[in-house]
Tab-separated table of N, CA and C in Angstrom:
chain	number	residue	atom	x	y	z
N	798	MET	N	-12.062	66.258	-115.004
N	798	MET	CA	-12.617	67.449	-114.397
N	798	MET	C	-13.184	67.076	-113.050
N	799	ALA	N	-13.038	67.961	-112.135
N	799	ALA	CA	-13.512	67.647	-110.809
N	799	ALA	C	-14.195	68.852	-110.206
N	800	GLY	N	-15.164	68.586	-109.354
N	800	GLY	CA	-15.842	69.669	-108.664
N	800	GLY	C	-15.201	69.924	-107.310
N	801	VAL	N	-15.083	71.155	-106.952
N	801	VAL	CA	-14.530	71.542	-105.674
N	801	VAL	C	-15.586	72.363	-104.963
N	802	HIS	N	-15.886	72.021	-103.721
N	802	HIS	CA	-16.924	72.730	-102.978
N	802	HIS	C	-18.185	72.824	-103.827
N	803	LEU	N	-18.703	71.709	-104.253
N	803	LEU	CA	-19.838	71.695	-105.164
N	803	LEU	C	-21.004	72.537	-104.653
N	804	ALA	N	-21.197	72.594	-103.363
N	804	ALA	CA	-22.318	73.360	-102.832
N	804	ALA	C	-22.121	74.862	-103.017
N	805	SER	N	-20.860	75.320	-103.046
N	805	SER	CA	-20.618	76.750	-103.139
N	805	SER	C	-19.941	77.165	-104.438
N	806	ALA	N	-19.449	76.242	-105.214
N	806	ALA	CA	-18.746	76.573	-106.449
N	806	ALA	C	-19.738	77.007	-107.522
N	807	GLN	N	-19.271	77.885	-108.402
N	807	GLN	CA	-20.102	78.316	-109.514
N	807	GLN	C	-19.790	77.527	-110.777
N	808	THR	N	-18.891	76.570	-110.675
N	808	THR	CA	-18.538	75.713	-111.792
N	808	THR	C	-18.238	74.318	-111.261
N	809	THR	N	-18.322	73.342	-112.130
N	809	THR	CA	-17.898	71.991	-111.761
N	809	THR	C	-16.656	71.597	-112.547
N	810	THR	N	-16.085	72.521	-113.297
N	810	THR	CA	-14.867	72.253	-114.058
N	810	THR	C	-13.667	72.733	-113.259
N	811	TRP	N	-12.906	71.784	-112.768
N	811	TRP	CA	-11.696	72.071	-112.013
N	811	TRP	C	-10.592	71.211	-112.592
N	812	LEU	N	-9.635	71.864	-113.244
N	812	LEU	CA	-8.585	71.158	-113.969
N	812	LEU	C	-7.421	70.789	-113.060
N	813	THR	N	-6.820	69.654	-113.360
N	813	THR	CA	-5.682	69.133	-112.615
N	813	THR	C	-4.494	70.086	-112.691
N	814	PRO	N	-3.871	70.386	-111.570
N	814	PRO	CA	-2.615	71.140	-111.621
N	814	PRO	C	-1.588	70.345	-112.432
N	815	LEU	N	-0.973	70.983	-113.405
N	815	LEU	CA	-0.114	70.258	-114.339
N	815	LEU	C	1.157	69.705	-113.711
N	816	HIS	N	1.563	70.217	-112.544
N	816	HIS	CA	2.754	69.644	-111.914
N	816	HIS	C	2.511	68.183	-111.520
N	817	ILE	N	1.258	67.813	-111.302
N	817	ILE	CA	0.939	66.413	-110.985
N	817	ILE	C	1.141	65.542	-112.222
N	818	ILE	N	0.657	66.003	-113.356
N	818	ILE	CA	0.838	65.260	-114.609
N	818	ILE	C	2.320	65.135	-114.941
N	819	GLU	N	3.057	66.227	-114.771
N	819	GLU	CA	4.497	66.209	-115.045
N	819	GLU	C	5.218	65.214	-114.140
N	820	ALA	N	4.792	65.097	-112.895
N	820	ALA	CA	5.429	64.186	-111.949
N	820	ALA	C	5.094	62.729	-112.217
N	821	LEU	N	3.909	62.450	-112.744
N	821	LEU	CA	3.443	61.067	-112.881
N	821	LEU	C	3.355	60.562	-114.309
N	822	GLY	N	3.295	61.457	-115.274
N	822	GLY	CA	3.063	61.087	-116.666
N	822	GLY	C	4.256	60.444	-117.321
N	823	PRO	N	4.142	60.159	-118.605
N	823	PRO	CA	3.009	60.500	-119.471
N	823	PRO	C	1.864	59.491	-119.354
N	824	PHE	N	0.684	59.978	-119.736
N	824	PHE	CA	-0.516	59.149	-119.753
N	824	PHE	C	-1.010	59.018	-121.184
N	825	ASP	N	-1.648	57.887	-121.477
N	825	ASP	CA	-2.186	57.633	-122.815
N	825	ASP	C	-3.586	58.201	-122.998
N	826	LEU	N	-4.393	58.185	-121.931
N	826	LEU	CA	-5.799	58.566	-122.040
N	826	LEU	C	-6.249	59.345	-120.818
N	827	ASP	N	-7.029	60.387	-121.057
N	827	ASP	CA	-7.763	61.080	-120.000
N	827	ASP	C	-9.235	61.041	-120.387
N	828	PRO	N	-10.031	60.169	-119.775
N	828	PRO	CA	-11.449	60.067	-120.135
N	828	PRO	C	-12.297	61.226	-119.613
N	829	CYS	N	-11.709	62.077	-118.775
N	829	CYS	CA	-12.390	63.264	-118.234
N	829	CYS	C	-11.633	64.514	-118.660
N	830	GLY	N	-11.184	64.520	-119.896
N	830	GLY	CA	-10.327	65.588	-120.384
N	830	GLY	C	-11.031	66.920	-120.570
N	831	HIS	N	-10.204	67.917	-120.832
N	831	HIS	CA	-10.691	69.265	-121.117
N	831	HIS	C	-9.897	69.790	-122.307
N	832	PRO	N	-10.560	70.390	-123.286
N	832	PRO	CA	-9.853	70.867	-124.478
N	832	PRO	C	-8.680	71.788	-124.123
N	833	GLY	N	-7.524	71.447	-124.662
N	833	GLY	CA	-6.351	72.276	-124.473
N	833	GLY	C	-5.609	72.077	-123.161
N	834	TRP	N	-6.089	71.198	-122.289
N	834	TRP	CA	-5.415	70.952	-121.011
N	834	TRP	C	-4.639	69.648	-121.143
N	835	PRO	N	-3.312	69.700	-121.240
N	835	PRO	CA	-2.492	68.542	-121.641
N	835	PRO	C	-2.233	67.512	-120.546
N	836	THR	N	-3.185	66.636	-120.346
N	836	THR	CA	-3.046	65.601	-119.320
N	836	THR	C	-2.673	64.233	-119.892
N	837	ALA	N	-2.984	64.010	-121.162
N	837	ALA	CA	-2.723	62.704	-121.783
N	837	ALA	C	-2.650	62.858	-123.297
N	838	ASP	N	-2.104	61.838	-123.945
N	838	ASP	CA	-2.025	61.855	-125.413
N	838	ASP	C	-3.401	61.937	-126.055
N	839	ARG	N	-4.376	61.262	-125.441
N	839	ARG	CA	-5.758	61.267	-125.949
N	839	ARG	C	-6.680	61.724	-124.831
N	840	ALA	N	-7.492	62.710	-125.105
N	840	ALA	CA	-8.443	63.209	-124.115
N	840	ALA	C	-9.858	63.069	-124.652
N	841	ILE	N	-10.729	62.544	-123.827
N	841	ILE	CA	-12.149	62.484	-124.156
N	841	ILE	C	-12.797	63.641	-123.409
N	842	CYS	N	-13.401	64.550	-124.148
N	842	CYS	CA	-13.960	65.773	-123.578
N	842	CYS	C	-15.466	65.796	-123.801
N	843	LEU	N	-16.169	66.457	-122.877
N	843	LEU	CA	-17.607	66.641	-123.055
N	843	LEU	C	-17.864	67.352	-124.376
N	844	PRO	N	-18.889	67.006	-125.100
N	844	PRO	CA	-20.034	66.195	-124.683
N	844	PRO	C	-19.842	64.688	-124.855
N	845	ASP	N	-18.664	64.230	-125.307
N	845	ASP	CA	-18.428	62.792	-125.413
N	845	ASP	C	-18.373	62.175	-124.019
N	846	ASP	N	-18.810	60.937	-123.914
N	846	ASP	CA	-18.903	60.233	-122.647
N	846	ASP	C	-17.665	59.370	-122.428
N	847	GLY	N	-16.732	59.868	-121.620
N	847	GLY	CA	-15.506	59.141	-121.347
N	847	GLY	C	-15.724	57.852	-120.593
N	848	LEU	N	-16.783	57.766	-119.842
N	848	LEU	CA	-17.071	56.549	-119.095
N	848	LEU	C	-17.516	55.427	-120.029
N	849	ALA	N	-18.245	55.779	-121.083
N	849	ALA	CA	-18.741	54.783	-122.034
N	849	ALA	C	-17.732	54.459	-123.131
N	850	ALA	N	-16.721	55.291	-123.284
N	850	ALA	CA	-15.739	55.116	-124.359
N	850	ALA	C	-14.812	53.932	-124.084
N	851	SER	N	-14.115	53.522	-125.120
N	851	SER	CA	-13.103	52.483	-124.997
N	851	SER	C	-11.856	53.084	-124.345
N	852	TRP	N	-11.301	52.382	-123.373
N	852	TRP	CA	-10.083	52.843	-122.702
N	852	TRP	C	-8.929	51.940	-123.102
N	853	SER	N	-7.770	52.553	-123.297
N	853	SER	CA	-6.565	51.780	-123.577
N	853	SER	C	-5.366	52.499	-122.991
N	854	GLY	N	-4.325	51.725	-122.706
N	854	GLY	CA	-3.099	52.298	-122.185
N	854	GLY	C	-3.215	52.760	-120.744
N	855	ARG	N	-2.320	53.639	-120.396
N	855	ARG	CA	-2.256	54.184	-119.039
N	855	ARG	C	-3.194	55.385	-118.944
N	856	VAL	N	-4.095	55.362	-117.953
N	856	VAL	CA	-5.172	56.344	-117.849
N	856	VAL	C	-4.913	57.330	-116.717
N	857	TRP	N	-5.161	58.601	-117.011
N	857	TRP	CA	-5.239	59.651	-115.990
N	857	TRP	C	-6.713	59.963	-115.794
N	858	CYS	N	-7.175	60.048	-114.542
N	858	CYS	CA	-8.584	60.316	-114.296
N	858	CYS	C	-8.760	61.278	-113.131
N	859	ASN	N	-9.200	62.485	-113.446
N	859	ASN	CA	-9.646	63.458	-112.452
N	859	ASN	C	-11.151	63.532	-112.671
N	860	PRO	N	-11.898	62.621	-112.015
N	860	PRO	CA	-13.326	62.470	-112.321
N	860	PRO	C	-14.165	63.615	-111.778
N	861	PRO	N	-15.400	63.705	-112.259
N	861	PRO	CA	-16.330	64.641	-111.621
N	861	PRO	C	-16.451	64.245	-110.150
N	862	TYR	N	-16.344	65.203	-109.255
N	862	TYR	CA	-16.383	64.891	-107.832
N	862	TYR	C	-17.816	64.710	-107.366
N	863	GLY	N	-17.950	64.076	-106.220
N	863	GLY	CA	-19.249	63.734	-105.683
N	863	GLY	C	-19.414	62.233	-105.774
N	864	ALA	N	-20.628	61.767	-105.576
N	864	ALA	CA	-20.902	60.326	-105.575
N	864	ALA	C	-20.527	59.658	-106.895
N	865	GLN	N	-20.615	60.398	-108.012
N	865	GLN	CA	-20.302	59.808	-109.314
N	865	GLN	C	-18.820	59.502	-109.479
N	866	ALA	N	-17.943	60.075	-108.651
N	866	ALA	CA	-16.505	59.814	-108.764
N	866	ALA	C	-16.195	58.329	-108.638
N	867	TRP	N	-16.951	57.647	-107.789
N	867	TRP	CA	-16.654	56.236	-107.513
N	867	TRP	C	-16.953	55.347	-108.713
N	868	VAL	N	-17.882	55.743	-109.559
N	868	VAL	CA	-18.153	54.988	-110.787
N	868	VAL	C	-16.918	55.021	-111.688
N	869	TRP	N	-16.275	56.191	-111.762
N	869	TRP	CA	-15.065	56.328	-112.570
N	869	TRP	C	-13.925	55.497	-111.989
N	870	LEU	N	-13.795	55.480	-110.661
N	870	LEU	CA	-12.739	54.682	-110.055
N	870	LEU	C	-13.005	53.190	-110.204
N	871	GLU	N	-14.273	52.789	-110.188
N	871	GLU	CA	-14.609	51.382	-110.477
N	871	GLU	C	-14.112	51.015	-111.874
N	872	ARG	N	-14.373	51.901	-112.829
N	872	ARG	CA	-13.942	51.646	-114.214
N	872	ARG	C	-12.426	51.592	-114.301
N	873	LEU	N	-11.739	52.495	-113.620
N	873	LEU	CA	-10.280	52.505	-113.638
N	873	LEU	C	-9.724	51.246	-112.981
N	874	ALA	N	-10.342	50.808	-111.897
N	874	ALA	CA	-9.911	49.567	-111.251
N	874	ALA	C	-10.061	48.382	-112.201
N	875	GLU	N	-11.169	48.329	-112.929
N	875	GLU	CA	-11.373	47.259	-113.918
N	875	GLU	C	-10.342	47.343	-115.034
N	876	HIS	N	-10.029	48.564	-115.470
N	876	HIS	CA	-9.029	48.761	-116.523
N	876	HIS	C	-7.651	48.313	-116.048
N	877	GLY	N	-7.312	48.642	-114.796
N	877	GLY	CA	-6.102	48.125	-114.171
N	877	GLY	C	-4.808	48.878	-114.423
N	878	SER	N	-4.856	50.015	-115.109
N	878	SER	CA	-3.629	50.753	-115.388
N	878	SER	C	-3.907	52.241	-115.423
N	879	GLY	N	-3.591	52.924	-114.317
N	879	GLY	CA	-3.795	54.359	-114.294
N	879	GLY	C	-3.823	54.931	-112.897
N	880	THR	N	-4.013	56.239	-112.860
N	880	THR	CA	-4.032	56.978	-111.604
N	880	THR	C	-5.202	57.948	-111.608
N	881	ALA	N	-5.847	58.073	-110.463
N	881	ALA	CA	-6.972	58.994	-110.307
N	881	ALA	C	-6.659	59.999	-109.210
N	882	LEU	N	-7.253	61.171	-109.333
N	882	LEU	CA	-7.154	62.236	-108.336
N	882	LEU	C	-8.526	62.428	-107.713
N	883	VAL	N	-8.619	62.217	-106.404
N	883	VAL	CA	-9.895	62.366	-105.692
N	883	VAL	C	-9.645	63.030	-104.347
N	884	PHE	N	-10.716	63.510	-103.724
N	884	PHE	CA	-10.601	63.972	-102.357
N	884	PHE	C	-10.296	62.775	-101.465
N	885	ALA	N	-9.530	62.988	-100.431
N	885	ALA	CA	-9.136	61.924	-99.508
N	885	ALA	C	-10.218	61.738	-98.444
N	886	ARG	N	-11.372	61.324	-98.892
N	886	ARG	CA	-12.505	61.067	-97.991
N	886	ARG	C	-12.479	59.583	-97.637
N	887	THR	N	-11.512	59.228	-96.798
N	887	THR	CA	-11.174	57.828	-96.542
N	887	THR	C	-12.269	57.014	-95.884
N	888	GLU	N	-13.220	57.689	-95.246
N	888	GLU	CA	-14.267	56.970	-94.515
N	888	GLU	C	-15.494	56.672	-95.358
N	889	THR	N	-15.573	57.227	-96.548
N	889	THR	CA	-16.780	57.061	-97.355
N	889	THR	C	-16.871	55.650	-97.940
N	890	GLU	N	-18.088	55.240	-98.192
N	890	GLU	CA	-18.318	53.910	-98.773
N	890	GLU	C	-17.604	53.783	-100.112
N	891	GLY	N	-17.635	54.827	-100.922
N	891	GLY	CA	-16.977	54.792	-102.223
N	891	GLY	C	-15.472	54.647	-102.114
N	892	PHE	N	-14.854	55.359	-101.183
N	892	PHE	CA	-13.404	55.258	-100.992
N	892	PHE	C	-13.042	53.858	-100.512
N	893	VAL	N	-13.804	53.336	-99.573
N	893	VAL	CA	-13.541	51.988	-99.069
N	893	VAL	C	-13.637	50.979	-100.214
N	894	ARG	N	-14.693	51.069	-101.003
N	894	ARG	CA	-14.928	50.100	-102.078
N	894	ARG	C	-13.897	50.212	-103.201
N	895	THR	N	-13.610	51.432	-103.666
N	895	THR	CA	-12.795	51.587	-104.881
N	895	THR	C	-11.321	51.863	-104.633
N	896	VAL	N	-10.993	52.324	-103.424
N	896	VAL	CA	-9.587	52.606	-103.121
N	896	VAL	C	-9.040	51.549	-102.176
N	897	TRP	N	-9.542	51.514	-100.951
N	897	TRP	CA	-9.007	50.561	-99.977
N	897	TRP	C	-9.081	49.119	-100.490
N	898	ASN	N	-10.182	48.766	-101.176
N	898	ASN	CA	-10.373	47.373	-101.590
N	898	ASN	C	-9.901	47.038	-102.999
N	899	LYS	N	-9.497	48.036	-103.810
N	899	LYS	CA	-9.148	47.721	-105.198
N	899	LYS	C	-7.854	48.335	-105.707
N	900	ALA	N	-7.386	49.409	-105.111
N	900	ALA	CA	-6.205	50.103	-105.626
N	900	ALA	C	-4.926	49.401	-105.189
N	901	ASP	N	-3.843	49.730	-105.885
N	901	ASP	CA	-2.534	49.192	-105.529
N	901	ASP	C	-1.789	50.096	-104.554
N	902	ALA	N	-1.995	51.396	-104.674
N	902	ALA	CA	-1.334	52.345	-103.777
N	902	ALA	C	-2.124	53.647	-103.784
N	903	VAL	N	-1.922	54.420	-102.727
N	903	VAL	CA	-2.542	55.745	-102.649
N	903	VAL	C	-1.523	56.713	-102.076
N	904	LEU	N	-1.434	57.871	-102.695
N	904	LEU	CA	-0.567	58.945	-102.208
N	904	LEU	C	-1.449	60.022	-101.614
N	905	PHE	N	-1.317	60.222	-100.308
N	905	PHE	CA	-2.030	61.292	-99.644
N	905	PHE	C	-1.166	62.539	-99.777
N	906	LEU	N	-1.622	63.482	-100.602
N	906	LEU	CA	-0.838	64.673	-100.896
N	906	LEU	C	-0.757	65.600	-99.695
N	907	ALA	N	0.410	66.173	-99.481
N	907	ALA	CA	0.596	67.165	-98.424
N	907	ALA	C	-0.066	68.469	-98.856
N	908	GLY	N	-0.744	69.098	-97.949
N	908	GLY	CA	-1.398	70.363	-98.261
N	908	GLY	C	-2.638	70.170	-99.114
N	909	ARG	N	-3.177	71.288	-99.557
N	909	ARG	CA	-4.377	71.259	-100.393
N	909	ARG	C	-4.060	71.830	-101.761
N	910	LEU	N	-4.591	71.181	-102.772
N	910	LEU	CA	-4.319	71.584	-104.150
N	910	LEU	C	-5.046	72.871	-104.527
N	911	HIS	N	-4.469	73.559	-105.474
N	911	HIS	CA	-5.138	74.662	-106.171
N	911	HIS	C	-5.427	74.145	-107.572
N	912	PHE	N	-6.686	73.877	-107.853
N	912	PHE	CA	-7.075	73.451	-109.188
N	912	PHE	C	-7.040	74.668	-110.111
N	913	HIS	N	-7.347	74.437	-111.381
N	913	HIS	CA	-7.373	75.517	-112.363
N	913	HIS	C	-8.769	75.631	-112.960
N	914	HIS	N	-9.141	76.854	-113.306
N	914	HIS	CA	-10.429	77.106	-113.948
N	914	HIS	C	-10.398	76.596	-115.388
N	915	ALA	N	-11.552	76.517	-116.009
N	915	ALA	CA	-11.663	76.016	-117.384
N	915	ALA	C	-10.810	76.817	-118.361
N	916	ASP	N	-10.550	78.096	-118.064
N	916	ASP	CA	-9.717	78.915	-118.952
N	916	ASP	C	-8.227	78.786	-118.635
N	917	GLY	N	-7.873	77.925	-117.678
N	917	GLY	CA	-6.480	77.688	-117.339
N	917	GLY	C	-5.959	78.484	-116.159
N	918	ARG	N	-6.686	79.493	-115.710
N	918	ARG	CA	-6.240	80.279	-114.561
N	918	ARG	C	-6.260	79.425	-113.292
N	919	ARG	N	-5.230	79.600	-112.480
N	919	ARG	CA	-5.157	78.902	-111.198
N	919	ARG	C	-6.216	79.492	-110.270
N	920	ALA	N	-6.962	78.609	-109.605
N	920	ALA	CA	-7.973	79.066	-108.654
N	920	ALA	C	-7.294	79.807	-107.510
N	921	SER	N	-7.916	80.870	-107.057
N	921	SER	CA	-7.314	81.659	-105.977
N	921	SER	C	-7.402	80.936	-104.640
N	922	ALA	N	-8.430	80.145	-104.446
N	922	ALA	CA	-8.583	79.380	-103.203
N	922	ALA	C	-8.192	77.924	-103.428
N	923	ASN	N	-7.744	77.284	-102.350
N	923	ASN	CA	-7.412	75.863	-102.489
N	923	ASN	C	-8.688	75.031	-102.560
N	924	SER	N	-8.522	73.761	-102.744
N	924	SER	CA	-9.647	72.849	-102.969
N	924	SER	C	-10.581	72.710	-101.779
N	925	GLY	N	-10.154	73.093	-100.615
N	925	GLY	CA	-11.011	73.011	-99.441
N	925	GLY	C	-10.990	71.670	-98.740
N	926	ALA	N	-10.238	70.715	-99.273
N	926	ALA	CA	-10.144	69.390	-98.667
N	926	ALA	C	-8.845	68.734	-99.130
N	927	PRO	N	-8.353	67.760	-98.387
N	927	PRO	CA	-7.149	67.055	-98.816
N	927	PRO	C	-7.436	66.160	-100.022
N	928	SER	N	-6.399	65.944	-100.818
N	928	SER	CA	-6.538	65.121	-102.024
N	928	SER	C	-5.640	63.906	-101.957
N	929	ALA	N	-6.022	62.891	-102.734
N	929	ALA	CA	-5.236	61.667	-102.829
N	929	ALA	C	-5.098	61.274	-104.289
N	930	LEU	N	-3.956	60.697	-104.603
N	930	LEU	CA	-3.729	60.096	-105.916
N	930	LEU	C	-3.816	58.594	-105.734
N	931	VAL	N	-4.672	57.953	-106.517
N	931	VAL	CA	-4.960	56.537	-106.358
N	931	VAL	C	-4.430	55.788	-107.569
N	932	ALA	N	-3.527	54.841	-107.321
N	932	ALA	CA	-2.879	54.093	-108.392
N	932	ALA	C	-3.472	52.706	-108.538
N	933	TYR	N	-3.747	52.347	-109.787
N	933	TYR	CA	-4.201	51.000	-110.138
N	933	TYR	C	-3.144	50.399	-111.060
N	934	GLY	N	-2.574	49.287	-110.629
N	934	GLY	CA	-1.492	48.640	-111.365
N	934	GLY	C	-0.158	48.961	-110.714
N	935	GLN	N	0.765	48.014	-110.795
N	935	GLN	CA	2.067	48.169	-110.144
N	935	GLN	C	2.898	49.303	-110.742
N	936	PHE	N	2.775	49.547	-112.050
N	936	PHE	CA	3.534	50.637	-112.661
N	936	PHE	C	3.110	51.970	-112.060
N	937	ASP	N	1.810	52.182	-111.938
N	937	ASP	CA	1.323	53.445	-111.390
N	937	ASP	C	1.656	53.570	-109.907
N	938	ALA	N	1.623	52.471	-109.184
N	938	ALA	CA	2.026	52.498	-107.772
N	938	ALA	C	3.491	52.911	-107.661
N	939	ALA	N	4.325	52.364	-108.511
N	939	ALA	CA	5.749	52.721	-108.500
N	939	ALA	C	5.959	54.186	-108.849
N	940	ARG	N	5.143	54.723	-109.754
N	940	ARG	CA	5.262	56.141	-110.117
N	940	ARG	C	4.936	57.042	-108.920
N	941	LEU	N	3.969	56.651	-108.091
N	941	LEU	CA	3.674	57.434	-106.886
N	941	LEU	C	4.883	57.462	-105.956
N	942	HIS	N	5.468	56.282	-105.725
N	942	HIS	CA	6.652	56.198	-104.859
N	942	HIS	C	7.791	57.048	-105.415
N	943	GLU	N	8.015	56.962	-106.710
N	943	GLU	CA	9.098	57.707	-107.360
N	943	GLU	C	8.878	59.213	-107.259
N	944	ALA	N	7.651	59.657	-107.462
N	944	ALA	CA	7.352	61.094	-107.405
N	944	ALA	C	7.637	61.668	-106.022
N	945	VAL	N	7.364	60.900	-104.978
N	945	VAL	CA	7.648	61.357	-103.621
N	945	VAL	C	9.154	61.285	-103.345
N	946	ALA	N	9.787	60.194	-103.761
N	946	ALA	CA	11.220	60.022	-103.516
N	946	ALA	C	12.056	61.114	-104.189
N	947	THR	N	11.643	61.564	-105.347
N	947	THR	CA	12.387	62.600	-106.068
N	947	THR	C	11.997	64.012	-105.645
N	948	GLY	N	10.953	64.132	-104.830
N	948	GLY	CA	10.493	65.444	-104.404
N	948	GLY	C	9.565	66.131	-105.388
N	949	ALA	N	9.174	65.420	-106.440
N	949	ALA	CA	8.253	66.007	-107.423
N	949	ALA	C	6.876	66.239	-106.811
N	950	LEU	N	6.482	65.376	-105.881
N	950	LEU	CA	5.226	65.529	-105.141
N	950	LEU	C	5.512	65.303	-103.666
N	951	SER	N	4.741	65.967	-102.816
N	951	SER	CA	4.916	65.813	-101.374
N	951	SER	C	3.715	65.084	-100.781
N	952	GLY	N	4.003	64.170	-99.898
N	952	GLY	CA	2.942	63.433	-99.236
N	952	GLY	C	3.451	62.090	-98.769
N	953	HIS	N	2.525	61.194	-98.511
N	953	HIS	CA	2.867	59.872	-98.014
N	953	HIS	C	2.152	58.810	-98.846
N	954	VAL	N	2.915	57.841	-99.340
N	954	VAL	CA	2.361	56.750	-100.141
N	954	VAL	C	2.071	55.557	-99.239
N	955	VAL	N	0.893	54.995	-99.409
N	955	VAL	CA	0.511	53.768	-98.724
N	955	VAL	C	0.403	52.680	-99.785
N	956	ASP	N	1.191	51.633	-99.632
N	956	ASP	CA	1.180	50.504	-100.570
N	956	ASP	C	0.083	49.547	-100.116
N	957	LEU	N	-1.055	49.606	-100.788
N	957	LEU	CA	-2.220	48.827	-100.366
N	957	LEU	C	-2.061	47.346	-100.629
N	958	GLN	N	-1.348	46.965	-101.676
N	958	GLN	CA	-1.160	45.548	-101.952
N	958	GLN	C	-0.272	44.912	-100.896
N	959	ARG	N	0.746	45.637	-100.431
N	959	ARG	CA	1.603	45.122	-99.379
N	959	ARG	C	0.811	44.950	-98.073
N	960	LEU	N	-0.058	45.908	-97.782
N	960	LEU	CA	-0.896	45.796	-96.596
N	960	LEU	C	-1.834	44.605	-96.693
N	961	ALA	N	-2.421	44.405	-97.869
N	961	ALA	CA	-3.354	43.297	-98.056
N	961	ALA	C	-2.626	41.960	-97.904
N	962	ALA	N	-1.401	41.872	-98.406
N	962	ALA	CA	-0.636	40.630	-98.321
N	962	ALA	C	-0.257	40.320	-96.878
N	963	ALA	N	-0.106	41.355	-96.056
N	963	ALA	CA	0.308	41.157	-94.668
N	963	ALA	C	-0.846	40.682	-93.785
N	964	ARG	N	-2.069	40.783	-94.273
N	964	ARG	CA	-3.231	40.390	-93.461
N	964	ARG	C	-3.393	38.906	-93.395
């Protein structure tokens, strides 16, 4: 679940557009799941604490947005297998620490996403900011490249491990 325009939104539950899951899945675990929203085989939903739970397999993570998002990406980086959806706030300390310095690849999505409300309805307004898909592990990095190559997702993939090796 992610917050969009937290200062002006009346909810903090913003569900992942399912075309992203279809393009990148299947996933084994969603630690930020929502009942009835099919993002992974196993979903940890509130009031259970997905951050404190045991993680296994390939993880999908659309974390709560804001400063707490980076804690979830730290956990995903430690886990080493999965993809996260976050705002593309590339200059923030959290993005630098958890994406630029730890991820294998990042897909900067073209356009702005329309998340879905808790009842499944597509939000009428877009997210208000650009989004990025952040891959941890070579399998997830390859899935980002494949999704763009097949046209399932639009945007540009940056292979962070290749950049790091070139330095």
